[in-house]
Amino acid sequence: MYDYLIVGAGLFGSVFAYEATKRGKKCLVIDKRNHIGGNVYTENIEGINVHKYGAHIFHTNSKEIWDYVNKFTEFNRFTNSPIANYKGEIYNLPFNMNTFNKLWGVVTPQEAKQKIEEQKRAAGITDPKNLEEQAISLVGIDLYEKLIKGYTEKQWGRPATELPKFIIKRLPVRFTYDNNYFNDKYQGIPIGGYTAIIEKMLEKCDVRLNTDFFQHRDELEKEAKKIVFTGMIDEFYNYKFGVLEYRSLVFEHEILDIDNYQGNAVVNYTDRETPYTRIIEHKHFEFGTQEKTVITKEYPKEWKKGDEPYYPINNERNNELYRKYKELADKEENVIFGGRLANYKYYDMHQVIALALKKVEEEFGQ
Ligand code: FAD
Ligand code: UDP
C-alpha cells in the first residue's frame, strides 16, 4: 500500500513525490508517457540536450524557488533573447528600444513612447478588453501587425479580439536597449538538461511509465491512501459538465549536418502564413560547440480528445467551466489537484514548483 499515488511525472508530481518521500511517505508515480518529466523532458541527441516539448527557460523572482532548483543541479547563465522573423525582417524581442529603433528609426525612449502614444490614440483604445486592444495600447499598431497578430492568431487558432489580455502581458515592454525576455532576477538552463533534475526528484519513489490512470483507475485507487492528480481535471470527472479547451502542438525535430543553423536558441516566425510559430536550436541554450545541430519546429493545432493538451485556453467560457470542476475538486478529501492541467492555468515552471511546495506544506505542515 502506498501513501500517495501521484498521477503525472511532470514538475508538480515530481516535486510533491520528492517532498513526500523525504518525509517518509511511500509514493507511486505513474505517467502515461514513456518517460518522466512531463513537458520539461529533455533528451540527449548528438550530445545536445533537446527540449522535446519546446523551449524551456527557467526564470523566477523568488530566491527560495531558485535555491530549491539549484539543489538538484547547476544552472548556466543563459538569458533568453528571442528574435522575431517577420517575412525576412529581423526584430529583437521582447519589445524594447532595439525593436522600436528597427521599426521606426527612433533613438530615444521619449521618441518611442511618443510613437506608441500616437498610435494608441489613433486606435481610440482607453480601456483594453481583449488581447488585440491590450497589445495595441502597449506597443502601437505597427508592432501589433508585424510581431503579434499573426503569431498570436496561429498560436491560439482564434482572433486576437477573442483572447484574454493577460496572455500578451506575459511579455515585457521596455524603454531600454535590453533584449532579456524576462524581468525576473534569476534565469538559466540546467546544465545537463531538465530530465536529470526529475530523475533526482524521483530517485526514491516507484515509477510506472506507459500507465494511463483512466485505463487502470479502479486497481490504482486501491493501491494508495491518497491521490495527487496532475492530469486534466475535466477528464477526472469524466467531462460531466463539458470539455475544457486546450491548444495542442506538434514538434518536428531535425538533426542537421551543420554547426549553426540560426545563430540563436529561439526564432519566432510572426507572420500568419508560416505554419510554425517558432524554431528552437537547442545547442544555443547551453552554448554548445558540437559539430551538428538539432532544431525543432513548433506547429500549433487545435486540441481534440487524445491529443496532448499543452496550453489551457483561459477565456470566459472555459474559466467558468473550470470553476464548476474546481468546486467538486475542493470537496475531495483524498485527492490533491495541481499543475497546468489540473488547475487549468497557464503556469510557468517556477509557479508550478511554488504551488507544489505550498500543497506539501498544507499536507505535512512546515
Ligand atoms: P506537465 O508537465 O504537463 O505534467 C503532467 C504529466 O501528467 C504529463 O507527463 C502527462 O503525461 C501526465 N498525465 C496526464 N494525464 C495522465 C493520466 N491520465 N495518466 C497518467 N499520466 C498522466 N515554463 C517556463 O517556466 N519557462 C518556459 O520557457 C516554458 N516554456 C514552455 C513551452 C511550451 C511549448 C510549453 C507547452 C510549456 C512551457 N512552459 C514553460 C511551462 C512548463 O512546461 C509547465 O509549467 C510545467 O511543465 C508544468 O508541469 P506540470 O507538472 O503541471 O504538467
Ligand atoms: N507573442 C506574440 N509574438 C511573439 C511572441 C509572443 O504575439 O513573437 C504573444 C502570443 O500571443 C503568445 C504570448 O505573446 O501566446 C505569450 O508569449 P510567450 O513567449 O510567453 O509564450 P509561450 O512561450 O508560453 O508559448
Coordinates of C-alpha atoms and ligand atoms in Angstrom, one line a residue:
M1 CA 0.0 0.0 0.0
Y2 CA 1.3 3.4 -1.0
D3 CA 0.7 6.6 0.9
Y4 CA 0.4 8.6 -2.3
L5 CA -0.4 7.7 -5.9
I6 CA 0.9 10.5 -8.0
V7 CA -0.6 10.8 -11.4
G8 CA 1.9 12.6 -13.7
A9 CA 5.7 12.6 -13.5
G10 CA 5.9 16.3 -14.5
L11 CA 7.2 19.0 -12.3
F12 CA 4.2 19.2 -10.0
G13 CA 4.1 15.5 -9.4
S14 CA 7.8 15.1 -9.1
V15 CA 8.3 17.9 -6.5
F16 CA 5.4 16.5 -4.5
A17 CA 6.8 13.0 -4.7
Y18 CA 10.3 14.1 -3.6
E19 CA 9.0 16.1 -0.6
A20 CA 6.6 13.4 0.5
T21 CA 9.3 10.7 0.2
K22 CA 11.7 12.9 2.2
R23 CA 9.0 12.9 4.9
G24 CA 9.0 9.1 5.0
K25 CA 5.9 8.6 2.8
K26 CA 5.7 5.8 0.2
C27 CA 4.9 7.1 -3.3
L28 CA 4.0 5.5 -6.6
V29 CA 4.4 7.9 -9.5
I30 CA 2.7 7.0 -12.8
D31 CA 2.7 8.6 -16.2
K32 CA 1.0 7.7 -19.4
R33 CA 4.0 8.8 -21.4
N34 CA 7.1 6.6 -21.8
H35 CA 9.3 9.0 -19.9
I36 CA 9.4 11.1 -16.8
G37 CA 9.5 15.0 -16.7
G38 CA 6.2 15.9 -18.4
N39 CA 6.8 18.9 -20.7
V40 CA 10.2 19.8 -19.3
Y41 CA 11.6 16.5 -20.6
T42 CA 14.9 16.8 -22.4
E43 CA 16.7 14.1 -24.3
N44 CA 20.4 14.0 -25.3
I45 CA 20.8 13.8 -29.1
E46 CA 24.2 14.2 -30.7
G47 CA 25.5 15.5 -27.4
I48 CA 22.8 18.2 -27.3
N49 CA 20.1 18.4 -24.7
V50 CA 16.9 18.6 -26.8
H51 CA 13.9 20.2 -25.2
K52 CA 11.4 17.7 -26.6
Y53 CA 8.3 19.7 -25.8
G54 CA 9.5 23.2 -26.7
A55 CA 11.9 25.7 -25.3
H56 CA 12.1 25.7 -21.5
I57 CA 13.9 28.6 -19.9
F58 CA 13.8 28.6 -16.1
H59 CA 13.2 32.1 -14.6
T60 CA 11.9 33.3 -11.2
N61 CA 12.0 36.3 -8.9
S62 CA 11.9 34.1 -5.9
K63 CA 15.2 33.3 -4.2
E64 CA 13.6 30.4 -2.4
I65 CA 12.5 28.7 -5.7
W66 CA 15.9 29.5 -7.3
D67 CA 17.7 27.9 -4.4
Y68 CA 15.3 25.0 -4.5
V69 CA 16.0 24.1 -8.1
N70 CA 19.7 24.7 -7.7
K71 CA 19.8 21.9 -5.0
F72 CA 19.2 19.4 -7.8
T73 CA 21.6 20.7 -10.5
E74 CA 23.7 23.6 -11.5
F75 CA 22.2 26.2 -13.9
N76 CA 24.1 28.2 -16.5
R77 CA 23.8 31.9 -17.2
F78 CA 21.5 31.7 -20.2
T79 CA 19.4 34.8 -20.9
N80 CA 16.5 34.3 -23.3
S81 CA 16.6 36.8 -26.1
P82 CA 14.4 35.5 -28.9
I83 CA 14.5 37.0 -32.4
A84 CA 11.3 37.7 -34.4
N85 CA 11.4 37.0 -38.1
Y86 CA 8.6 38.8 -39.9
K87 CA 8.8 37.9 -43.6
G88 CA 12.6 38.1 -43.5
E89 CA 12.8 41.2 -41.4
I90 CA 14.6 40.6 -38.1
Y91 CA 13.5 42.2 -34.8
N92 CA 14.6 41.8 -31.2
L93 CA 12.2 40.6 -28.6
P94 CA 10.8 41.4 -26.1
F95 CA 9.5 44.8 -27.2
N96 CA 12.4 47.2 -26.3
M97 CA 14.4 50.1 -27.7
N98 CA 16.2 47.8 -30.2
T99 CA 12.7 46.7 -31.6
F100 CA 11.4 50.3 -31.7
N101 CA 14.6 51.5 -33.4
K102 CA 14.5 48.9 -36.1
L103 CA 10.8 49.5 -36.8
W104 CA 10.6 53.3 -36.6
G105 CA 14.2 54.6 -36.6
V106 CA 13.5 56.2 -33.2
V107 CA 16.6 56.5 -30.9
T108 CA 15.4 57.8 -27.5
P109 CA 12.9 56.4 -25.1
Q110 CA 10.9 59.7 -25.4
E111 CA 10.6 59.3 -29.2
A112 CA 9.5 55.6 -28.8
K113 CA 6.9 56.5 -26.2
Q114 CA 5.5 59.3 -28.3
K115 CA 5.2 57.0 -31.3
I116 CA 3.3 54.4 -29.3
E117 CA 1.1 57.1 -27.7
E118 CA 0.2 58.5 -31.2
Q119 CA -0.8 55.0 -32.4
K120 CA -2.7 54.2 -29.3
R121 CA -4.6 57.4 -29.6
A122 CA -5.4 56.9 -33.3
A123 CA -6.8 53.4 -32.4
G124 CA -9.0 55.1 -29.7
I125 CA -8.3 52.5 -27.0
T126 CA -8.8 53.7 -23.4
D127 CA -9.8 50.5 -21.6
P128 CA -8.4 47.4 -23.4
K129 CA -10.8 44.5 -23.3
N130 CA -9.0 41.8 -25.2
L131 CA -5.6 40.7 -26.4
E132 CA -5.7 42.9 -29.5
E133 CA -6.7 46.0 -27.7
Q134 CA -4.2 45.3 -24.9
A135 CA -1.4 44.8 -27.4
I136 CA -2.1 48.0 -29.4
S137 CA -2.2 50.0 -26.2
L138 CA 1.1 48.6 -25.1
V139 CA 3.2 48.8 -28.3
G140 CA 1.1 50.5 -31.0
I141 CA -0.5 49.3 -34.2
D142 CA 2.7 48.7 -36.3
L143 CA 4.3 46.3 -33.9
Y144 CA 0.9 44.6 -33.3
E145 CA 0.5 44.0 -37.1
K146 CA 4.1 42.7 -37.6
L147 CA 5.0 40.9 -34.4
I148 CA 1.8 40.0 -32.6
K149 CA -1.3 39.5 -34.7
G150 CA -0.1 36.7 -37.0
Y151 CA 1.9 34.9 -34.3
T152 CA -1.0 35.1 -31.7
E153 CA -3.7 34.0 -34.1
K154 CA -1.8 30.9 -35.3
Q155 CA -0.7 30.1 -31.8
W156 CA -4.2 30.2 -30.4
G157 CA -6.3 29.5 -33.5
R158 CA -8.6 32.3 -32.6
P159 CA -8.9 36.0 -33.4
A160 CA -6.9 38.2 -31.0
T161 CA -10.1 40.0 -30.2
E162 CA -11.4 36.8 -28.6
L163 CA -8.4 36.1 -26.5
P164 CA -7.8 37.2 -22.9
K165 CA -5.5 40.2 -22.5
F166 CA -3.3 38.6 -19.8
I167 CA -1.6 36.5 -22.4
I168 CA 0.2 39.4 -24.0
K169 CA 1.1 40.9 -20.6
R170 CA 3.5 38.0 -20.2
L171 CA 5.9 39.9 -22.4
P172 CA 7.8 42.9 -21.1
V173 CA 7.7 46.2 -22.9
R174 CA 10.9 48.1 -22.1
F175 CA 12.3 51.5 -23.0
T176 CA 15.9 50.4 -22.6
Y177 CA 18.1 48.6 -25.1
D178 CA 17.7 45.3 -23.2
N179 CA 16.7 42.1 -25.1
N180 CA 16.2 39.9 -22.0
Y181 CA 12.8 38.2 -22.5
F182 CA 12.1 38.0 -18.7
N183 CA 12.2 40.6 -15.9
D184 CA 12.9 38.0 -13.2
K185 CA 16.0 38.2 -11.1
Y186 CA 17.1 34.6 -11.7
Q187 CA 17.3 32.8 -15.0
G188 CA 19.1 29.9 -16.6
I189 CA 19.1 26.4 -18.1
P190 CA 20.0 23.4 -16.1
I191 CA 23.4 22.2 -17.2
G192 CA 22.8 18.6 -18.5
G193 CA 19.1 19.1 -19.1
Y194 CA 15.9 19.1 -17.1
T195 CA 15.4 15.3 -17.1
A196 CA 18.4 14.9 -14.7
I197 CA 16.5 17.1 -12.1
I198 CA 13.4 15.0 -12.3
E199 CA 15.5 11.8 -12.1
K200 CA 16.9 13.1 -8.8
M201 CA 13.4 14.0 -7.5
L202 CA 12.0 10.6 -8.3
E203 CA 15.1 8.6 -7.2
K204 CA 13.5 7.1 -4.1
C205 CA 9.9 6.6 -5.5
D206 CA 8.4 3.8 -7.5
V207 CA 7.7 4.9 -11.1
R208 CA 5.5 3.2 -13.6
L209 CA 5.6 4.6 -17.2
N210 CA 3.1 4.0 -20.0
T211 CA 0.4 3.8 -17.4
D212 CA -2.8 5.9 -18.0
F213 CA -4.7 6.5 -14.8
F214 CA -8.0 6.3 -16.5
Q215 CA -7.3 2.9 -18.0
H216 CA -6.5 1.3 -14.6
R217 CA -8.4 3.6 -12.3
D218 CA -10.0 1.0 -10.1
E219 CA -6.9 -1.0 -9.4
L220 CA -4.7 2.1 -9.0
E221 CA -7.1 3.7 -6.5
K222 CA -6.8 0.7 -4.3
E223 CA -3.0 0.9 -4.2
A224 CA -2.8 4.2 -2.3
K225 CA -4.4 6.1 0.5
K226 CA -4.3 9.4 -1.3
I227 CA -4.0 10.6 -4.9
V228 CA -2.1 13.6 -6.3
F229 CA -3.6 14.3 -9.7
T230 CA -1.8 16.4 -12.3
G231 CA -3.8 15.4 -15.4
M232 CA -6.8 17.1 -16.9
I233 CA -9.4 18.0 -14.3
D234 CA -12.4 17.6 -16.7
E235 CA -11.2 14.1 -17.6
F236 CA -11.0 13.2 -13.9
Y237 CA -14.7 13.9 -13.7
N238 CA -15.5 12.2 -16.9
Y239 CA -16.2 15.5 -18.6
K240 CA -19.6 15.6 -16.8
F241 CA -20.0 19.4 -17.2
G242 CA -18.4 19.6 -20.6
V243 CA -15.0 19.6 -22.2
L244 CA -12.3 22.2 -21.4
E245 CA -10.5 23.5 -24.5
Y246 CA -6.7 23.4 -25.0
R247 CA -4.2 24.3 -27.7
S248 CA -2.1 21.4 -28.8
L249 CA 1.3 21.4 -30.6
V250 CA 3.3 19.2 -33.0
F251 CA 7.0 19.3 -32.6
E252 CA 9.2 18.4 -35.6
H253 CA 12.8 17.6 -34.6
E254 CA 15.6 17.6 -37.2
I255 CA 19.3 16.8 -36.9
L256 CA 21.3 19.0 -39.3
D257 CA 24.8 18.4 -40.5
I258 CA 25.9 22.0 -39.9
D259 CA 27.1 23.5 -36.6
N260 CA 24.9 26.6 -36.5
Y261 CA 21.5 26.9 -38.2
Q262 CA 20.0 30.2 -36.9
G263 CA 22.5 31.8 -34.5
N264 CA 20.0 31.9 -31.7
A265 CA 18.2 29.5 -29.4
V266 CA 14.7 30.8 -30.3
V267 CA 13.5 32.4 -33.5
N268 CA 9.7 33.3 -33.7
Y269 CA 8.0 33.4 -37.1
T270 CA 5.5 36.2 -36.6
D271 CA 3.7 36.2 -39.9
R272 CA 0.4 34.3 -40.3
E273 CA 1.4 32.2 -43.3
T274 CA 4.5 30.3 -41.9
P275 CA 2.7 27.3 -40.4
Y276 CA 5.0 27.0 -37.3
T277 CA 5.3 29.7 -34.6
R278 CA 9.0 29.2 -33.7
I279 CA 12.2 27.3 -34.4
I280 CA 14.3 26.2 -31.5
E281 CA 18.1 25.5 -32.0
H282 CA 18.8 23.6 -28.8
K283 CA 22.6 23.8 -28.6
H284 CA 22.4 27.6 -28.0
F285 CA 20.7 27.0 -24.7
E286 CA 24.0 25.6 -23.4
F287 CA 26.5 27.5 -25.7
G288 CA 27.2 24.1 -27.4
T289 CA 30.1 23.6 -29.8
Q290 CA 29.0 20.3 -31.3
E291 CA 29.7 19.7 -35.0
K292 CA 26.0 19.0 -35.7
T293 CA 22.9 20.8 -34.6
V294 CA 19.3 19.9 -33.6
I295 CA 16.4 22.1 -34.4
T296 CA 12.7 21.9 -33.6
K297 CA 9.8 23.5 -35.4
E298 CA 6.7 24.1 -33.3
Y299 CA 3.3 23.8 -35.0
P300 CA 0.2 24.9 -33.1
K301 CA -3.0 23.0 -33.6
E302 CA -6.5 22.6 -32.1
W303 CA -6.7 20.1 -29.3
K304 CA -9.1 17.2 -29.5
K305 CA -9.5 14.2 -27.1
G306 CA -6.5 12.0 -27.3
D307 CA -4.1 14.9 -28.3
E308 CA -1.5 16.3 -25.8
P309 CA -3.1 19.3 -24.1
Y310 CA -0.3 22.0 -23.9
Y311 CA -2.0 25.3 -23.3
P312 CA -5.3 25.9 -21.4
I313 CA -7.4 28.4 -23.2
N314 CA -8.4 30.7 -20.3
N315 CA -11.3 32.5 -21.9
E316 CA -14.5 33.2 -20.0
R317 CA -16.3 30.1 -21.2
N318 CA -13.5 27.8 -20.1
N319 CA -12.8 29.5 -16.9
E320 CA -16.5 29.2 -15.9
L321 CA -16.5 25.5 -16.8
Y322 CA -13.2 25.1 -14.8
R323 CA -14.9 26.7 -11.8
K324 CA -17.5 24.0 -11.8
Y325 CA -14.9 21.3 -11.8
K326 CA -12.9 23.1 -9.1
E327 CA -16.0 23.1 -6.8
L328 CA -16.0 19.3 -7.0
A329 CA -12.3 19.1 -6.6
D330 CA -12.4 21.3 -3.4
K331 CA -14.7 18.8 -1.8
E332 CA -12.4 15.8 -2.4
E333 CA -10.7 14.6 0.9
N334 CA -8.2 12.2 -0.6
V335 CA -7.3 13.9 -3.9
I336 CA -4.9 16.8 -4.3
F337 CA -5.1 18.6 -7.7
G338 CA -2.1 20.5 -9.0
G339 CA -0.2 21.7 -12.1
R340 CA -1.0 23.2 -15.5
L341 CA -3.7 20.7 -16.4
A342 CA -5.4 20.0 -13.1
N343 CA -5.5 23.7 -12.2
Y344 CA -6.3 24.7 -15.8
K345 CA -3.8 27.6 -15.6
Y346 CA -1.1 29.0 -17.9
Y347 CA 1.7 28.3 -15.3
D348 CA 5.4 28.6 -15.8
M349 CA 7.8 26.1 -14.2
H350 CA 8.6 28.3 -11.2
Q351 CA 4.9 28.8 -10.4
V352 CA 4.3 25.0 -10.6
I353 CA 7.1 24.4 -8.2
A354 CA 5.8 27.1 -5.8
L355 CA 2.4 25.6 -6.0
A356 CA 3.6 22.1 -5.3
L357 CA 5.6 23.3 -2.3
K358 CA 2.5 25.0 -1.0
K359 CA 0.5 21.8 -1.3
V360 CA 3.3 20.0 0.5
E361 CA 3.1 22.5 3.4
E362 CA -0.7 22.2 3.6
E363 CA -0.3 18.4 3.7
F364 CA 2.6 18.0 6.1
G365 CA 3.0 21.3 7.8
Q366 CA 6.2 23.3 7.7
Ligands
FAD1 P1 3.1 18.5 -17.1 O1 4.5 18.8 -17.4 O2 2.1 18.6 -18.3 O3 3.0 17.1 -16.4 C1 1.8 16.4 -16.3 C2 2.1 14.9 -16.6 O4 0.9 14.2 -16.3 C3 2.5 14.6 -18.0 O5 3.7 13.9 -18.1 C4 1.3 13.7 -18.5 O6 1.8 12.7 -19.4 C5 0.8 13.1 -17.2 N1 -0.6 12.7 -17.3 C6 -1.6 13.4 -17.7 N2 -2.7 12.7 -17.6 C7 -2.4 11.5 -17.2 C8 -3.1 10.3 -16.9 N3 -4.4 10.2 -17.2 N4 -2.4 9.2 -16.5 C9 -1.1 9.2 -16.3 N5 -0.3 10.4 -16.6 C10 -1.0 11.5 -17.0 N6 7.7 27.3 -18.4 C11 8.7 28.1 -18.0 O7 8.9 28.4 -16.8 N7 9.6 28.5 -19.0 C12 9.5 28.2 -20.3 O8 10.3 28.7 -21.1 C13 8.4 27.4 -20.7 N8 8.2 27.1 -22.0 C14 7.1 26.3 -22.3 C15 7.0 25.9 -23.7 C16 5.9 25.1 -24.1 C17 5.8 24.7 -25.5 C18 5.0 24.6 -23.1 C19 3.9 23.7 -23.5 C20 5.2 24.9 -21.8 C21 6.2 25.8 -21.4 N9 6.4 26.1 -20.0 C22 7.5 26.9 -19.7 C23 5.5 25.6 -19.0 C24 6.0 24.3 -18.3 O9 6.1 23.3 -19.2 C25 5.0 24.0 -17.2 O10 4.8 25.0 -16.3 C26 5.3 22.7 -16.4 O11 6.0 21.7 -17.2 C27 4.0 22.1 -15.9 O12 4.3 21.0 -15.1 P2 3.1 20.1 -14.7 O13 3.6 19.0 -13.8 O14 2.0 20.9 -14.2 O15 2.5 19.5 -16.1
UDP2 N1 3.5 36.7 -28.7 C1 3.5 37.3 -29.9 N2 4.6 37.4 -30.7 C2 5.8 36.8 -30.3 C3 5.8 36.2 -29.1 C4 4.7 36.1 -28.3 O1 2.4 37.8 -30.3 O2 6.8 36.9 -31.1 C5 2.3 36.6 -27.9 C6 1.5 35.3 -28.2 O3 0.1 35.6 -28.1 C7 1.9 34.4 -27.2 C8 2.0 35.3 -26.0 O4 2.6 36.5 -26.5 O5 1.0 33.4 -27.0 C9 2.9 34.8 -24.8 O6 4.2 34.6 -25.3 P1 5.2 33.6 -24.6 O7 6.5 33.7 -25.3 O8 5.1 33.9 -23.1 O9 4.5 32.2 -24.9 P2 4.9 30.7 -24.5 O10 6.4 30.6 -24.5 O11 4.3 30.4 -23.2 O12 4.3 29.9 -25.6

